[in-house]
XYZ file of N, CA and C in Angstrom:
240
model
N 0.815 -1.188 0.000
C 0.000 0.000 0.000
C 0.862 1.256 0.000
N 2.035 1.180 0.613
C 2.919 2.337 0.647
C 3.364 2.712 -0.762
N 3.564 1.711 -1.615
C 3.989 1.995 -2.976
C 2.916 2.765 -3.727
N 1.667 2.378 -3.540
C 0.576 3.065 -4.218
C 0.472 4.502 -3.737
N 0.642 4.721 -2.429
C 0.627 6.090 -1.906
C 1.759 6.912 -2.496
N 2.933 6.287 -2.625
C 4.073 6.991 -3.186
C 3.811 7.376 -4.641
N 3.280 6.427 -5.420
C 3.004 6.699 -6.834
C 1.972 7.803 -6.962
N 0.905 7.726 -6.144
C -0.109 8.781 -6.169
C 0.486 10.128 -5.805
N 1.312 10.126 -4.762
C 1.914 11.382 -4.318
C 2.789 12.015 -5.387
N 3.565 11.193 -6.071
C 4.455 11.713 -7.103
C 3.658 12.236 -8.284
N 2.638 11.492 -8.697
C 1.879 11.912 -9.876
C 1.001 13.129 -9.603
N 0.691 13.413 -8.346
C -0.155 14.559 -8.031
C 0.636 15.834 -7.754
N 1.959 15.748 -7.808
C 2.768 16.929 -7.570
C 2.710 17.847 -8.789
N 2.456 19.128 -8.584
C 2.418 20.062 -9.722
C 3.746 20.109 -10.476
N 4.841 19.919 -9.753
C 6.145 19.946 -10.407
C 6.269 18.831 -11.443
N 5.690 17.678 -11.162
C 5.761 16.566 -12.113
C 5.017 16.912 -13.406
N 3.906 17.628 -13.292
C 3.170 18.037 -14.491
C 4.002 19.014 -15.315
N 4.659 19.940 -14.633
C 5.499 20.920 -15.334
C 6.661 20.212 -16.026
N 7.326 19.318 -15.305
C 8.446 18.583 -15.899
C 7.971 17.747 -17.088
N 6.804 17.123 -16.951
C 6.265 16.333 -18.061
C 5.962 17.173 -19.289
N 5.387 18.358 -19.071
C 5.075 19.247 -20.199
C 6.359 19.731 -20.864
N 7.338 20.113 -20.056
C 8.613 20.583 -20.618
C 9.313 19.456 -21.383
N 9.322 18.269 -20.796
C 9.951 17.133 -21.485
C 9.222 16.814 -22.785
N 7.878 16.819 -22.733
C 7.099 16.562 -23.950
C 7.338 17.614 -25.016
N 7.431 18.872 -24.602
C 7.695 19.946 -25.559
C 9.089 19.811 -26.164
N 10.046 19.445 -25.321
C 11.410 19.264 -25.837
C 11.491 18.129 -26.841
N 10.815 17.049 -26.543
C 10.819 15.904 -27.459
C 10.093 16.260 -28.745
N 8.971 16.963 -28.640
C 8.224 17.358 -29.833
C 9.036 18.337 -30.685
N 9.746 19.235 -30.030
C 10.562 20.216 -30.752
C 11.675 19.521 -31.531
N 12.203 18.447 -30.974
C 13.284 17.746 -31.647
C 12.779 16.828 -32.763
N 11.485 16.757 -32.955
C 10.934 15.957 -34.042
C 10.482 14.569 -33.624
N 10.479 14.305 -32.332
C 10.066 12.989 -31.844
C 8.797 13.099 -31.001
N 7.815 13.806 -31.515
C 6.561 14.018 -30.803
C 5.820 12.728 -30.505
N 5.949 11.760 -31.383
C 5.292 10.476 -31.178
C 5.868 9.800 -29.939
N 7.144 9.999 -29.669
C 7.767 9.424 -28.488
C 7.162 10.028 -27.231
N 6.880 11.337 -27.260
C 6.263 11.989 -26.104
C 4.875 11.407 -25.851
N 4.113 11.245 -26.901
C 2.774 10.666 -26.764
C 2.880 9.231 -26.247
N 3.865 8.505 -26.748
C 4.070 7.128 -26.282
C 4.445 7.082 -24.817
N 5.271 8.025 -24.380
C 5.652 8.086 -22.964
C 4.468 8.382 -22.073
N 3.634 9.302 -22.504
C 2.436 9.630 -21.724
C 1.479 8.436 -21.717
N 1.323 7.804 -22.876
C 0.425 6.650 -22.961
C 0.962 5.475 -22.144
N 2.275 5.353 -22.016
C 2.853 4.250 -21.246
C 2.715 4.477 -19.748
N 2.649 5.721 -19.316
C 2.561 6.017 -17.884
C 1.240 5.537 -17.292
N 0.193 5.596 -18.060
C -1.135 5.211 -17.548
C -1.198 3.716 -17.225
N -0.786 2.821 -18.141
C -0.820 1.396 -17.779
C 0.167 1.033 -16.677
N 1.278 1.749 -16.600
C 2.233 1.478 -15.519
C 1.589 1.776 -14.173
N 0.904 2.904 -14.068
C 0.218 3.261 -12.827
C -0.875 2.240 -12.507
N -1.662 1.884 -13.513
C -2.738 0.912 -13.296
C -2.166 -0.448 -12.906
N -1.078 -0.848 -13.545
C -0.442 -2.111 -13.208
C 0.086 -2.129 -11.788
N 0.654 -1.007 -11.356
C 1.145 -0.925 -9.979
C -0.014 -1.039 -8.993
N -1.118 -0.387 -9.290
C -2.281 -0.449 -8.408
C -2.841 -1.872 -8.328
N -2.947 -2.540 -9.468
C -3.469 -3.906 -9.489
C -2.534 -4.853 -8.747
N -1.225 -4.685 -8.948
C -0.256 -5.539 -8.263
C -0.352 -5.384 -6.757
N -0.483 -4.163 -6.302
C -0.575 -3.917 -4.854
C -1.857 -4.511 -4.298
N -2.962 -4.367 -5.010
C -4.218 -4.946 -4.538
C -4.141 -6.472 -4.502
N -3.524 -7.070 -5.525
C -3.394 -8.523 -5.551
C -2.499 -9.005 -4.414
N -1.447 -8.265 -4.121
C -0.550 -8.634 -3.027
C -1.286 -8.598 -1.696
N -2.085 -7.567 -1.495
C -2.860 -7.469 -0.250
C -3.848 -8.621 -0.143
N -4.506 -8.975 -1.237
C -5.468 -10.081 -1.216
C -4.766 -11.404 -0.921
N -3.605 -11.600 -1.523
C -2.849 -12.824 -1.288
C -2.388 -12.909 0.159
N -1.959 -11.802 0.733
C -1.522 -11.797 2.136
C -2.695 -12.120 3.058
N -3.866 -11.571 2.766
C -5.050 -11.859 3.582
C -5.433 -13.330 3.455
N -5.353 -13.887 2.252
C -5.678 -15.296 2.045
C -4.701 -16.183 2.814
N -3.410 -15.855 2.773
C -2.416 -16.647 3.492
C -2.661 -16.600 4.997
N -3.049 -15.442 5.520
C -3.339 -15.323 6.950
C -4.552 -16.177 7.329
N -5.579 -16.177 6.475
C -6.763 -17.013 6.749
C -6.400 -18.488 6.741
N -5.566 -18.899 5.794
C -5.164 -20.304 5.720
C -4.356 -20.707 6.958
N -3.502 -19.832 7.439
C -2.721 -20.134 8.637
C -3.630 -20.290 9.850
N -4.632 -19.434 9.959
C -5.583 -19.548 11.069
C -6.353 -20.865 10.983
N -6.773 -21.240 9.776
C -7.511 -22.505 9.609
C -6.647 -23.700 9.961
N -5.390 -23.661 9.550
C -4.491 -24.771 9.879
C -4.257 -24.856 11.378
N -4.110 -23.714 12.018
C -3.908 -23.721 13.479
C -5.150 -24.241 14.176
N -6.320 -23.864 13.702
C -7.573 -24.345 14.287
C -7.710 -25.843 14.070
N -7.356 -26.313 12.900
C -7.469 -27.741 12.595
C -6.528 -28.558 13.475
N -5.337 -28.062 13.727
C -4.392 -28.770 14.596
C -4.920 -28.863 16.014
N -5.510 -27.775 16.497
C -6.050 -27.771 17.868
C -7.220 -28.741 17.992
N -8.083 -28.778 16.988
C -9.258 -29.648 17.027
C -8.882 -31.115 16.888
N -7.845 -31.407 16.136
C -7.445 -32.805 15.921
C -6.808 -33.400 17.166
N -6.184 -32.612 17.970
C -5.524 -33.110 19.175
C -6.518 -33.451 20.260
N -7.669 -32.832 20.241
C -8.642 -33.034 21.307
C -9.376 -34.304 21.159
């Protein structure tokens, strides 16, 4: 979850928007405008992928904790 907060924090900084616009303008000025569009288009799936990965990790951790509790309960019940 900390990674998602970090990514959100970085992308919401006004300075990042300014740097992105300047970088895009520089790339477009040099004749590689398609590269700028590609960079912007690539940032969106990267952010979405990071969010999905973090959510899946949290779900997997919760599932593992539930399984450990069930195994501990099963061991206690079998001994009795």
